[in-house]
Protein backbone atom coordinates (compact mmCIF):
# COMPACT_ATOMS: atom_id res chain seq x y z
CA UNK A 1 0.00 0.00 0.00
CA UNK A 2 1.04 3.57 -0.54
CA UNK A 3 0.35 6.98 0.92
CA UNK A 4 1.31 10.63 0.41
CA UNK A 5 1.56 11.45 -3.27
CA UNK A 6 4.57 13.36 -4.51
CA UNK A 7 4.31 16.04 -7.22
CA UNK A 8 5.71 15.24 -10.63
CA UNK A 9 6.42 17.18 -13.79
CA UNK A 10 4.32 16.87 -16.90
CA UNK A 11 4.74 13.49 -18.60
CA UNK A 12 6.39 11.83 -15.63
CA UNK A 13 5.05 9.00 -13.53
CA UNK A 14 3.62 10.06 -10.14
CA UNK A 15 5.08 7.78 -7.45
CA UNK A 16 3.81 7.34 -3.92
CA UNK A 17 5.61 6.90 -0.62
CA UNK A 18 5.24 3.40 0.83
CA UNK A 19 3.78 2.73 4.26
CA UNK A 20 7.11 1.30 5.35
CA UNK A 21 9.00 4.53 4.68
CA UNK A 22 6.29 6.56 6.41
CA UNK A 23 6.32 4.27 9.47
CA UNK A 24 10.12 4.45 9.65
CA UNK A 25 9.96 8.25 9.47
CA UNK A 26 7.45 8.41 12.32
CA UNK A 27 9.56 6.02 14.40
CA UNK A 28 12.69 8.14 13.91
CA UNK A 29 10.80 11.29 14.88
CA UNK A 30 9.53 9.63 18.07
CA UNK A 31 13.04 8.41 18.95
CA UNK A 32 14.44 11.87 18.24
CA UNK A 33 11.87 13.49 20.51
CA UNK A 34 12.59 10.97 23.28
CA UNK A 35 16.32 11.56 22.88
CA UNK A 36 15.79 15.33 23.08
CA UNK A 37 13.76 14.96 26.28
CA UNK A 38 16.41 12.69 27.79
CA UNK A 39 19.20 15.07 26.86
CA UNK A 40 17.23 17.98 28.33
CA UNK A 41 17.02 16.11 31.62
CA UNK A 42 20.78 15.47 31.59
CA UNK A 43 21.43 19.11 30.67
CA UNK A 44 19.27 20.32 33.55
CA UNK A 45 21.12 18.05 35.98
CA UNK A 46 24.54 19.24 34.79
CA UNK A 47 23.78 22.94 34.65
CA UNK A 48 21.18 23.52 37.37
CA UNK A 49 22.90 21.63 40.18
CA UNK A 50 23.97 24.05 42.96
CA UNK A 51 27.71 24.57 43.55
CA UNK A 52 28.13 26.13 47.01
CA UNK A 53 31.94 26.01 46.73
CA UNK A 54 31.82 28.47 43.81
CA UNK A 55 29.35 30.91 45.33
CA UNK A 56 32.08 33.40 46.28
CA UNK A 57 33.83 33.47 42.89
CA UNK A 58 30.86 33.05 40.57
CA UNK A 59 29.98 36.19 38.66
CA UNK A 60 27.94 37.04 35.61
CA UNK A 61 29.78 37.54 32.33
CA UNK A 62 28.04 39.63 29.69
CA UNK A 63 31.14 40.37 27.60
CA UNK A 64 31.81 37.81 24.85
CA UNK A 65 35.31 36.39 25.10
CA UNK A 66 35.95 37.41 28.71
CA UNK A 67 35.68 33.88 30.11
CA UNK A 68 37.68 32.45 27.21
CA UNK A 69 40.45 34.93 27.99
CA UNK A 70 40.33 33.87 31.61
CA UNK A 71 40.63 30.20 30.60
CA UNK A 72 43.73 31.00 28.55
CA UNK A 73 45.42 33.14 31.21
CA UNK A 74 44.47 31.62 34.57
CA UNK A 75 43.74 27.96 33.78
CA UNK A 76 46.10 25.15 32.92
CA UNK A 77 45.95 23.76 29.41
CA UNK A 78 44.01 20.66 30.46
CA UNK A 79 41.61 22.67 32.62
CA UNK A 80 40.97 25.14 29.77
CA UNK A 81 40.39 22.26 27.33
CA UNK A 82 37.98 20.71 29.81
CA UNK A 83 35.98 23.91 30.14
CA UNK A 84 35.87 24.70 26.42
CA UNK A 85 35.43 21.09 25.27
CA UNK A 86 32.74 20.43 27.87
CA UNK A 87 30.65 23.35 26.66
CA UNK A 88 31.10 22.30 23.02
CA UNK A 89 30.06 18.72 23.80
CA UNK A 90 27.12 19.97 25.84
CA UNK A 91 25.63 21.67 22.78
CA UNK A 92 26.51 18.95 20.25
CA UNK A 93 23.35 16.82 20.78
CA UNK A 94 21.22 19.71 19.56
CA UNK A 95 23.04 19.58 16.24
CA UNK A 96 22.31 15.86 15.96
CA UNK A 97 18.69 15.69 17.16
CA UNK A 98 17.14 18.94 15.93
CA UNK A 99 17.74 18.24 12.18
CA UNK A 100 15.19 15.43 12.52
CA UNK A 101 12.58 17.56 14.27
CA UNK A 102 12.81 20.90 12.45
CA UNK A 103 11.60 21.57 8.86
CA UNK A 104 14.02 21.33 5.96
CA UNK A 105 13.80 25.03 5.07
CA UNK A 106 16.63 27.01 6.71
CA UNK A 107 17.47 23.97 8.85
CA UNK A 108 20.92 25.15 9.93
CA UNK A 109 19.61 28.56 10.99
CA UNK A 110 16.82 26.91 12.96
CA UNK A 111 19.25 24.60 14.74
CA UNK A 112 21.53 27.48 15.72
CA UNK A 113 18.70 29.76 16.86
CA UNK A 114 16.92 27.08 18.90
CA UNK A 115 20.16 25.99 20.56
CA UNK A 116 21.05 29.58 21.45
CA UNK A 117 17.58 30.22 22.89
CA UNK A 118 17.67 27.10 25.05
CA UNK A 119 21.15 27.87 26.33
CA UNK A 120 20.26 31.47 27.11
CA UNK A 121 17.30 30.24 29.17
CA UNK A 122 19.54 27.73 30.97
CA UNK A 123 22.15 30.38 31.75
CA UNK A 124 19.49 32.81 32.99
CA UNK A 125 18.07 30.11 35.26
CA UNK A 126 21.57 29.43 36.57
CA UNK A 127 22.12 33.06 37.43
CA UNK A 128 18.70 33.55 38.97
CA UNK A 129 17.98 30.49 41.08
CA UNK A 130 21.06 28.21 41.27
CA UNK A 131 23.59 28.78 44.02
CA UNK A 132 27.19 29.06 42.91
CA UNK A 133 26.40 29.55 39.22
CA UNK A 134 25.99 32.66 37.08
CA UNK A 135 25.05 33.73 33.57
CA UNK A 136 27.98 33.45 31.14
CA UNK A 137 27.56 34.55 27.53
CA UNK A 138 30.68 32.61 26.52
CA UNK A 139 28.99 29.38 27.61
CA UNK A 140 26.09 30.20 25.28
CA UNK A 141 28.52 30.86 22.43
CA UNK A 142 30.41 27.60 23.05
CA UNK A 143 27.23 25.54 23.38
CA UNK A 144 25.83 26.99 20.17
CA UNK A 145 29.16 26.46 18.40
CA UNK A 146 29.13 22.81 19.51
CA UNK A 147 25.65 22.36 18.03
CA UNK A 148 26.75 24.01 14.76
CA UNK A 149 29.88 21.84 14.49
CA UNK A 150 27.89 18.66 15.18
CA UNK A 151 25.33 19.71 12.59
CA UNK A 152 27.93 20.40 9.90
CA UNK A 153 29.80 17.14 10.56
CA UNK A 154 26.95 14.67 11.09
CA UNK A 155 23.59 16.31 11.71
CA UNK A 156 23.22 17.63 8.18
CA UNK A 157 23.55 14.10 6.75
CA UNK A 158 21.10 12.76 9.32
CA UNK A 159 18.57 15.44 8.39
CA UNK A 160 18.93 14.83 4.66
CA UNK A 161 18.49 11.08 4.98
CA UNK A 162 15.56 11.48 7.31
CA UNK A 163 13.69 13.94 5.11
CA UNK A 164 14.50 11.81 2.06
CA UNK A 165 12.11 9.23 3.54
CA UNK A 166 9.27 11.63 2.68
CA UNK A 167 10.07 11.13 -1.02
CA UNK A 168 9.37 7.94 -2.99
CA UNK A 169 12.25 5.48 -3.04
CA UNK A 170 13.68 3.66 -6.03
CA UNK A 171 11.37 0.68 -5.56
CA UNK A 172 8.35 2.96 -5.21
CA UNK A 173 9.28 4.68 -8.46
CA UNK A 174 9.82 1.34 -10.22
CA UNK A 175 6.45 0.04 -9.03
CA UNK A 176 4.77 3.24 -10.20
CA UNK A 177 6.41 2.95 -13.62
CA UNK A 178 5.41 -0.69 -13.91
CA UNK A 179 1.82 0.14 -12.98
CA UNK A 180 1.78 2.96 -15.54
CA UNK A 181 3.17 0.62 -18.21
CA UNK A 182 0.47 -1.96 -17.43
CA UNK A 183 -2.19 0.74 -17.69
CA UNK A 184 -0.88 1.88 -21.06
CA UNK A 185 -0.68 -1.70 -22.28
CA UNK A 186 -4.31 -2.30 -21.30
CA UNK A 187 -5.29 0.85 -23.19
CA UNK A 188 -3.38 -0.31 -26.28
CA UNK A 189 -5.04 -3.73 -26.03
CA UNK A 190 -8.50 -2.17 -25.87
CA UNK A 191 -7.68 -0.01 -28.89
CA UNK A 192 -6.50 -3.09 -30.84
CA UNK A 193 -9.74 -4.88 -29.98
CA UNK A 194 -11.83 -1.92 -31.16
CA UNK A 195 -9.94 -1.73 -34.44
CA UNK A 196 -10.33 -5.47 -34.94
CA UNK A 197 -14.07 -5.20 -34.27
CA UNK A 198 -14.45 -2.36 -36.81
CA UNK A 199 -12.44 -4.28 -39.40
CA UNK A 200 -14.58 -7.35 -38.82
CA UNK A 201 -17.78 -5.33 -39.21
CA UNK A 202 -16.56 -3.95 -42.56
CA UNK A 203 -15.93 -7.46 -43.89
CA UNK A 204 -19.48 -8.75 -43.17
CA UNK A 205 -21.77 -9.44 -46.21
CA UNK A 206 -23.64 -6.32 -47.29
CA UNK A 207 -21.49 -4.01 -45.17
CA UNK A 208 -20.33 -1.98 -48.17
CA UNK A 209 -23.91 -1.60 -49.48
CA UNK A 210 -25.15 -0.44 -46.08
CA UNK A 211 -22.32 2.11 -45.87
CA UNK A 212 -23.18 3.47 -49.38
CA UNK A 213 -26.87 3.63 -48.49
CA UNK A 214 -26.10 5.50 -45.31
CA UNK A 215 -23.96 8.07 -47.13
CA UNK A 216 -26.68 8.63 -49.77
CA UNK A 217 -29.33 9.07 -47.09
CA UNK A 218 -27.13 11.61 -45.29
CA UNK A 219 -26.65 13.62 -48.50
CA UNK A 220 -30.40 13.64 -49.21
CA UNK A 221 -31.17 14.91 -45.71
CA UNK A 222 -28.56 17.66 -46.00
CA UNK A 223 -29.86 18.76 -49.43
CA UNK A 224 -33.42 18.97 -48.10
CA UNK A 225 -32.32 21.17 -45.23
CA UNK A 226 -30.46 23.48 -47.61
CA UNK A 227 -33.28 23.80 -50.19
CA UNK A 228 -35.07 27.22 -49.92
CA UNK A 229 -38.69 27.19 -48.86
CA UNK A 230 -41.31 28.35 -51.38
CA UNK A 231 -43.42 31.37 -50.37
mmCIF file of C-alpha atoms in Angstrom:
data_model
loop_
_atom_site.group_PDB
_atom_site.id
_atom_site.type_symbol
_atom_site.label_atom_id
_atom_site.label_comp_id
_atom_site.label_asym_id
_atom_site.label_seq_id
_atom_site.Cartn_x
_atom_site.Cartn_y
_atom_site.Cartn_z
ATOM 1 C CA UNK A 1 0.000 0.000 0.000
ATOM 2 C CA UNK A 2 1.042 3.572 -0.541
ATOM 3 C CA UNK A 3 0.350 6.984 0.922
ATOM 4 C CA UNK A 4 1.311 10.631 0.415
ATOM 5 C CA UNK A 5 1.560 11.445 -3.265
ATOM 6 C CA UNK A 6 4.569 13.357 -4.506
ATOM 7 C CA UNK A 7 4.313 16.037 -7.215
ATOM 8 C CA UNK A 8 5.707 15.241 -10.631
ATOM 9 C CA UNK A 9 6.421 17.178 -13.791
ATOM 10 C CA UNK A 10 4.316 16.868 -16.905
ATOM 11 C CA UNK A 11 4.737 13.494 -18.599
ATOM 12 C CA UNK A 12 6.390 11.830 -15.628
ATOM 13 C CA UNK A 13 5.047 9.000 -13.526
ATOM 14 C CA UNK A 14 3.623 10.057 -10.136
ATOM 15 C CA UNK A 15 5.081 7.776 -7.454
ATOM 16 C CA UNK A 16 3.811 7.344 -3.921
ATOM 17 C CA UNK A 17 5.609 6.898 -0.615
ATOM 18 C CA UNK A 18 5.237 3.404 0.834
ATOM 19 C CA UNK A 19 3.784 2.729 4.261
ATOM 20 C CA UNK A 20 7.115 1.296 5.352
ATOM 21 C CA UNK A 21 9.000 4.533 4.676
ATOM 22 C CA UNK A 22 6.294 6.560 6.412
ATOM 23 C CA UNK A 23 6.317 4.272 9.466
ATOM 24 C CA UNK A 24 10.116 4.452 9.649
ATOM 25 C CA UNK A 25 9.965 8.246 9.467
ATOM 26 C CA UNK A 26 7.446 8.406 12.321
ATOM 27 C CA UNK A 27 9.560 6.016 14.405
ATOM 28 C CA UNK A 28 12.691 8.137 13.907
ATOM 29 C CA UNK A 29 10.801 11.293 14.884
ATOM 30 C CA UNK A 30 9.530 9.630 18.066
ATOM 31 C CA UNK A 31 13.038 8.414 18.948
ATOM 32 C CA UNK A 32 14.437 11.869 18.238
ATOM 33 C CA UNK A 33 11.871 13.489 20.508
ATOM 34 C CA UNK A 34 12.588 10.970 23.280
ATOM 35 C CA UNK A 35 16.318 11.560 22.884
ATOM 36 C CA UNK A 36 15.787 15.334 23.082
ATOM 37 C CA UNK A 37 13.757 14.957 26.277
ATOM 38 C CA UNK A 38 16.406 12.688 27.791
ATOM 39 C CA UNK A 39 19.195 15.066 26.861
ATOM 40 C CA UNK A 40 17.225 17.983 28.326
ATOM 41 C CA UNK A 41 17.022 16.114 31.622
ATOM 42 C CA UNK A 42 20.780 15.475 31.593
ATOM 43 C CA UNK A 43 21.425 19.106 30.666
ATOM 44 C CA UNK A 44 19.272 20.317 33.551
ATOM 45 C CA UNK A 45 21.117 18.048 35.975
ATOM 46 C CA UNK A 46 24.536 19.244 34.785
ATOM 47 C CA UNK A 47 23.783 22.942 34.654
ATOM 48 C CA UNK A 48 21.185 23.519 37.366
ATOM 49 C CA UNK A 49 22.899 21.634 40.180
ATOM 50 C CA UNK A 50 23.973 24.052 42.956
ATOM 51 C CA UNK A 51 27.707 24.571 43.552
ATOM 52 C CA UNK A 52 28.133 26.130 47.008
ATOM 53 C CA UNK A 53 31.941 26.013 46.734
ATOM 54 C CA UNK A 54 31.820 28.469 43.815
ATOM 55 C CA UNK A 55 29.355 30.906 45.333
ATOM 56 C CA UNK A 56 32.082 33.404 46.285
ATOM 57 C CA UNK A 57 33.832 33.474 42.890
ATOM 58 C CA UNK A 58 30.864 33.049 40.567
ATOM 59 C CA UNK A 59 29.985 36.190 38.662
ATOM 60 C CA UNK A 60 27.935 37.038 35.610
ATOM 61 C CA UNK A 61 29.785 37.536 32.333
ATOM 62 C CA UNK A 62 28.042 39.630 29.689
ATOM 63 C CA UNK A 63 31.143 40.374 27.602
ATOM 64 C CA UNK A 64 31.811 37.806 24.850
ATOM 65 C CA UNK A 65 35.314 36.387 25.100
ATOM 66 C CA UNK A 66 35.952 37.414 28.708
ATOM 67 C CA UNK A 67 35.679 33.877 30.113
ATOM 68 C CA UNK A 68 37.684 32.452 27.211
ATOM 69 C CA UNK A 69 40.449 34.932 27.988
ATOM 70 C CA UNK A 70 40.331 33.870 31.612
ATOM 71 C CA UNK A 71 40.632 30.205 30.603
ATOM 72 C CA UNK A 72 43.729 30.997 28.552
ATOM 73 C CA UNK A 73 45.419 33.138 31.211
ATOM 74 C CA UNK A 74 44.466 31.617 34.569
ATOM 75 C CA UNK A 75 43.737 27.956 33.779
ATOM 76 C CA UNK A 76 46.105 25.150 32.919
ATOM 77 C CA UNK A 77 45.945 23.762 29.405
ATOM 78 C CA UNK A 78 44.007 20.661 30.465
ATOM 79 C CA UNK A 79 41.609 22.672 32.620
ATOM 80 C CA UNK A 80 40.970 25.135 29.774
ATOM 81 C CA UNK A 81 40.389 22.264 27.326
ATOM 82 C CA UNK A 82 37.981 20.713 29.810
ATOM 83 C CA UNK A 83 35.977 23.910 30.141
ATOM 84 C CA UNK A 84 35.869 24.701 26.423
ATOM 85 C CA UNK A 85 35.428 21.094 25.274
ATOM 86 C CA UNK A 86 32.744 20.426 27.867
ATOM 87 C CA UNK A 87 30.650 23.348 26.659
ATOM 88 C CA UNK A 88 31.103 22.299 23.025
ATOM 89 C CA UNK A 89 30.057 18.717 23.797
ATOM 90 C CA UNK A 90 27.117 19.968 25.835
ATOM 91 C CA UNK A 91 25.626 21.669 22.779
ATOM 92 C CA UNK A 92 26.506 18.948 20.252
ATOM 93 C CA UNK A 93 23.347 16.823 20.782
ATOM 94 C CA UNK A 94 21.220 19.715 19.563
ATOM 95 C CA UNK A 95 23.045 19.584 16.239
ATOM 96 C CA UNK A 96 22.314 15.858 15.958
ATOM 97 C CA UNK A 97 18.689 15.694 17.155
ATOM 98 C CA UNK A 98 17.140 18.942 15.929
ATOM 99 C CA UNK A 99 17.742 18.242 12.182
ATOM 100 C CA UNK A 100 15.185 15.431 12.524
ATOM 101 C CA UNK A 101 12.580 17.558 14.268
ATOM 102 C CA UNK A 102 12.806 20.904 12.448
ATOM 103 C CA UNK A 103 11.601 21.574 8.863
ATOM 104 C CA UNK A 104 14.024 21.328 5.961
ATOM 105 C CA UNK A 105 13.804 25.030 5.069
ATOM 106 C CA UNK A 106 16.632 27.008 6.709
ATOM 107 C CA UNK A 107 17.471 23.972 8.849
ATOM 108 C CA UNK A 108 20.922 25.145 9.933
ATOM 109 C CA UNK A 109 19.615 28.555 10.994
ATOM 110 C CA UNK A 110 16.816 26.913 12.960
ATOM 111 C CA UNK A 111 19.248 24.596 14.741
ATOM 112 C CA UNK A 112 21.533 27.476 15.715
ATOM 113 C CA UNK A 113 18.700 29.764 16.860
ATOM 114 C CA UNK A 114 16.924 27.077 18.895
ATOM 115 C CA UNK A 115 20.163 25.993 20.565
ATOM 116 C CA UNK A 116 21.046 29.579 21.446
ATOM 117 C CA UNK A 117 17.584 30.225 22.894
ATOM 118 C CA UNK A 118 17.669 27.096 25.049
ATOM 119 C CA UNK A 119 21.155 27.867 26.328
ATOM 120 C CA UNK A 120 20.260 31.472 27.113
ATOM 121 C CA UNK A 121 17.301 30.242 29.172
ATOM 122 C CA UNK A 122 19.538 27.735 30.965
ATOM 123 C CA UNK A 123 22.147 30.383 31.755
ATOM 124 C CA UNK A 124 19.487 32.808 32.985
ATOM 125 C CA UNK A 125 18.074 30.107 35.255
ATOM 126 C CA UNK A 126 21.571 29.434 36.574
ATOM 127 C CA UNK A 127 22.122 33.064 37.434
ATOM 128 C CA UNK A 128 18.702 33.550 38.971
ATOM 129 C CA UNK A 129 17.980 30.485 41.082
ATOM 130 C CA UNK A 130 21.061 28.210 41.271
ATOM 131 C CA UNK A 131 23.589 28.783 44.021
ATOM 132 C CA UNK A 132 27.192 29.064 42.915
ATOM 133 C CA UNK A 133 26.400 29.554 39.220
ATOM 134 C CA UNK A 134 25.994 32.663 37.081
ATOM 135 C CA UNK A 135 25.048 33.731 33.573
ATOM 136 C CA UNK A 136 27.982 33.448 31.142
ATOM 137 C CA UNK A 137 27.561 34.551 27.531
ATOM 138 C CA UNK A 138 30.682 32.608 26.521
ATOM 139 C CA UNK A 139 28.989 29.379 27.614
ATOM 140 C CA UNK A 140 26.087 30.202 25.282
ATOM 141 C CA UNK A 141 28.523 30.862 22.429
ATOM 142 C CA UNK A 142 30.411 27.602 23.054
ATOM 143 C CA UNK A 143 27.231 25.541 23.381
ATOM 144 C CA UNK A 144 25.829 26.988 20.169
ATOM 145 C CA UNK A 145 29.157 26.459 18.401
ATOM 146 C CA UNK A 146 29.131 22.814 19.509
ATOM 147 C CA UNK A 147 25.651 22.356 18.028
ATOM 148 C CA UNK A 148 26.753 24.006 14.761
ATOM 149 C CA UNK A 149 29.878 21.838 14.492
ATOM 150 C CA UNK A 150 27.889 18.658 15.183
ATOM 151 C CA UNK A 151 25.329 19.715 12.586
ATOM 152 C CA UNK A 152 27.930 20.396 9.902
ATOM 153 C CA UNK A 153 29.801 17.136 10.564
ATOM 154 C CA UNK A 154 26.952 14.668 11.091
ATOM 155 C CA UNK A 155 23.590 16.308 11.711
ATOM 156 C CA UNK A 156 23.220 17.627 8.176
ATOM 157 C CA UNK A 157 23.553 14.104 6.747
ATOM 158 C CA UNK A 158 21.102 12.763 9.316
ATOM 159 C CA UNK A 159 18.571 15.443 8.394
ATOM 160 C CA UNK A 160 18.932 14.830 4.659
ATOM 161 C CA UNK A 161 18.489 11.080 4.977
ATOM 162 C CA UNK A 162 15.557 11.475 7.315
ATOM 163 C CA UNK A 163 13.693 13.943 5.108
ATOM 164 C CA UNK A 164 14.500 11.806 2.058
ATOM 165 C CA UNK A 165 12.114 9.234 3.537
ATOM 166 C CA UNK A 166 9.273 11.632 2.676
ATOM 167 C CA UNK A 167 10.067 11.134 -1.017
ATOM 168 C CA UNK A 168 9.374 7.944 -2.985
ATOM 169 C CA UNK A 169 12.254 5.478 -3.038
ATOM 170 C CA UNK A 170 13.680 3.664 -6.034
ATOM 171 C CA UNK A 171 11.368 0.682 -5.555
ATOM 172 C CA UNK A 172 8.348 2.962 -5.207
ATOM 173 C CA UNK A 173 9.283 4.676 -8.465
ATOM 174 C CA UNK A 174 9.821 1.343 -10.218
ATOM 175 C CA UNK A 175 6.454 0.037 -9.026
ATOM 176 C CA UNK A 176 4.766 3.244 -10.198
ATOM 177 C CA UNK A 177 6.415 2.954 -13.617
ATOM 178 C CA UNK A 178 5.408 -0.687 -13.915
ATOM 179 C CA UNK A 179 1.820 0.143 -12.980
ATOM 180 C CA UNK A 180 1.785 2.961 -15.544
ATOM 181 C CA UNK A 181 3.165 0.624 -18.213
ATOM 182 C CA UNK A 182 0.473 -1.962 -17.433
ATOM 183 C CA UNK A 183 -2.191 0.737 -17.686
ATOM 184 C CA UNK A 184 -0.878 1.881 -21.060
ATOM 185 C CA UNK A 185 -0.681 -1.702 -22.276
ATOM 186 C CA UNK A 186 -4.314 -2.304 -21.301
ATOM 187 C CA UNK A 187 -5.287 0.853 -23.191
ATOM 188 C CA UNK A 188 -3.382 -0.311 -26.279
ATOM 189 C CA UNK A 189 -5.035 -3.731 -26.025
ATOM 190 C CA UNK A 190 -8.502 -2.169 -25.866
ATOM 191 C CA UNK A 191 -7.685 -0.008 -28.894
ATOM 192 C CA UNK A 192 -6.502 -3.093 -30.841
ATOM 193 C CA UNK A 193 -9.745 -4.876 -29.976
ATOM 194 C CA UNK A 194 -11.826 -1.916 -31.155
ATOM 195 C CA UNK A 195 -9.936 -1.734 -34.444
ATOM 196 C CA UNK A 196 -10.330 -5.472 -34.937
ATOM 197 C CA UNK A 197 -14.067 -5.203 -34.268
ATOM 198 C CA UNK A 198 -14.446 -2.358 -36.806
ATOM 199 C CA UNK A 199 -12.443 -4.284 -39.403
ATOM 200 C CA UNK A 200 -14.584 -7.353 -38.820
ATOM 201 C CA UNK A 201 -17.777 -5.330 -39.213
ATOM 202 C CA UNK A 202 -16.560 -3.954 -42.556
ATOM 203 C CA UNK A 203 -15.927 -7.464 -43.891
ATOM 204 C CA UNK A 204 -19.477 -8.750 -43.173
ATOM 205 C CA UNK A 205 -21.766 -9.443 -46.215
ATOM 206 C CA UNK A 206 -23.639 -6.316 -47.286
ATOM 207 C CA UNK A 207 -21.486 -4.013 -45.167
ATOM 208 C CA UNK A 208 -20.327 -1.978 -48.169
ATOM 209 C CA UNK A 209 -23.914 -1.603 -49.476
ATOM 210 C CA UNK A 210 -25.149 -0.436 -46.077
ATOM 211 C CA UNK A 211 -22.323 2.109 -45.875
ATOM 212 C CA UNK A 212 -23.181 3.473 -49.376
ATOM 213 C CA UNK A 213 -26.873 3.628 -48.486
ATOM 214 C CA UNK A 214 -26.102 5.502 -45.306
ATOM 215 C CA UNK A 215 -23.963 8.072 -47.132
ATOM 216 C CA UNK A 216 -26.681 8.629 -49.769
ATOM 217 C CA UNK A 217 -29.331 9.071 -47.087
ATOM 218 C CA UNK A 218 -27.132 11.613 -45.293
ATOM 219 C CA UNK A 219 -26.653 13.615 -48.499
ATOM 220 C CA UNK A 220 -30.403 13.635 -49.214
ATOM 221 C CA UNK A 221 -31.169 14.907 -45.707
ATOM 222 C CA UNK A 222 -28.561 17.657 -46.005
ATOM 223 C CA UNK A 223 -29.858 18.761 -49.431
ATOM 224 C CA UNK A 224 -33.419 18.971 -48.101
ATOM 225 C CA UNK A 225 -32.323 21.170 -45.230
ATOM 226 C CA UNK A 226 -30.456 23.482 -47.612
ATOM 227 C CA UNK A 227 -33.284 23.802 -50.189
ATOM 228 C CA UNK A 228 -35.074 27.216 -49.922
ATOM 229 C CA UNK A 229 -38.691 27.186 -48.858
ATOM 230 C CA UNK A 230 -41.310 28.354 -51.382
ATOM 231 C CA UNK A 231 -43.416 31.365 -50.365
#
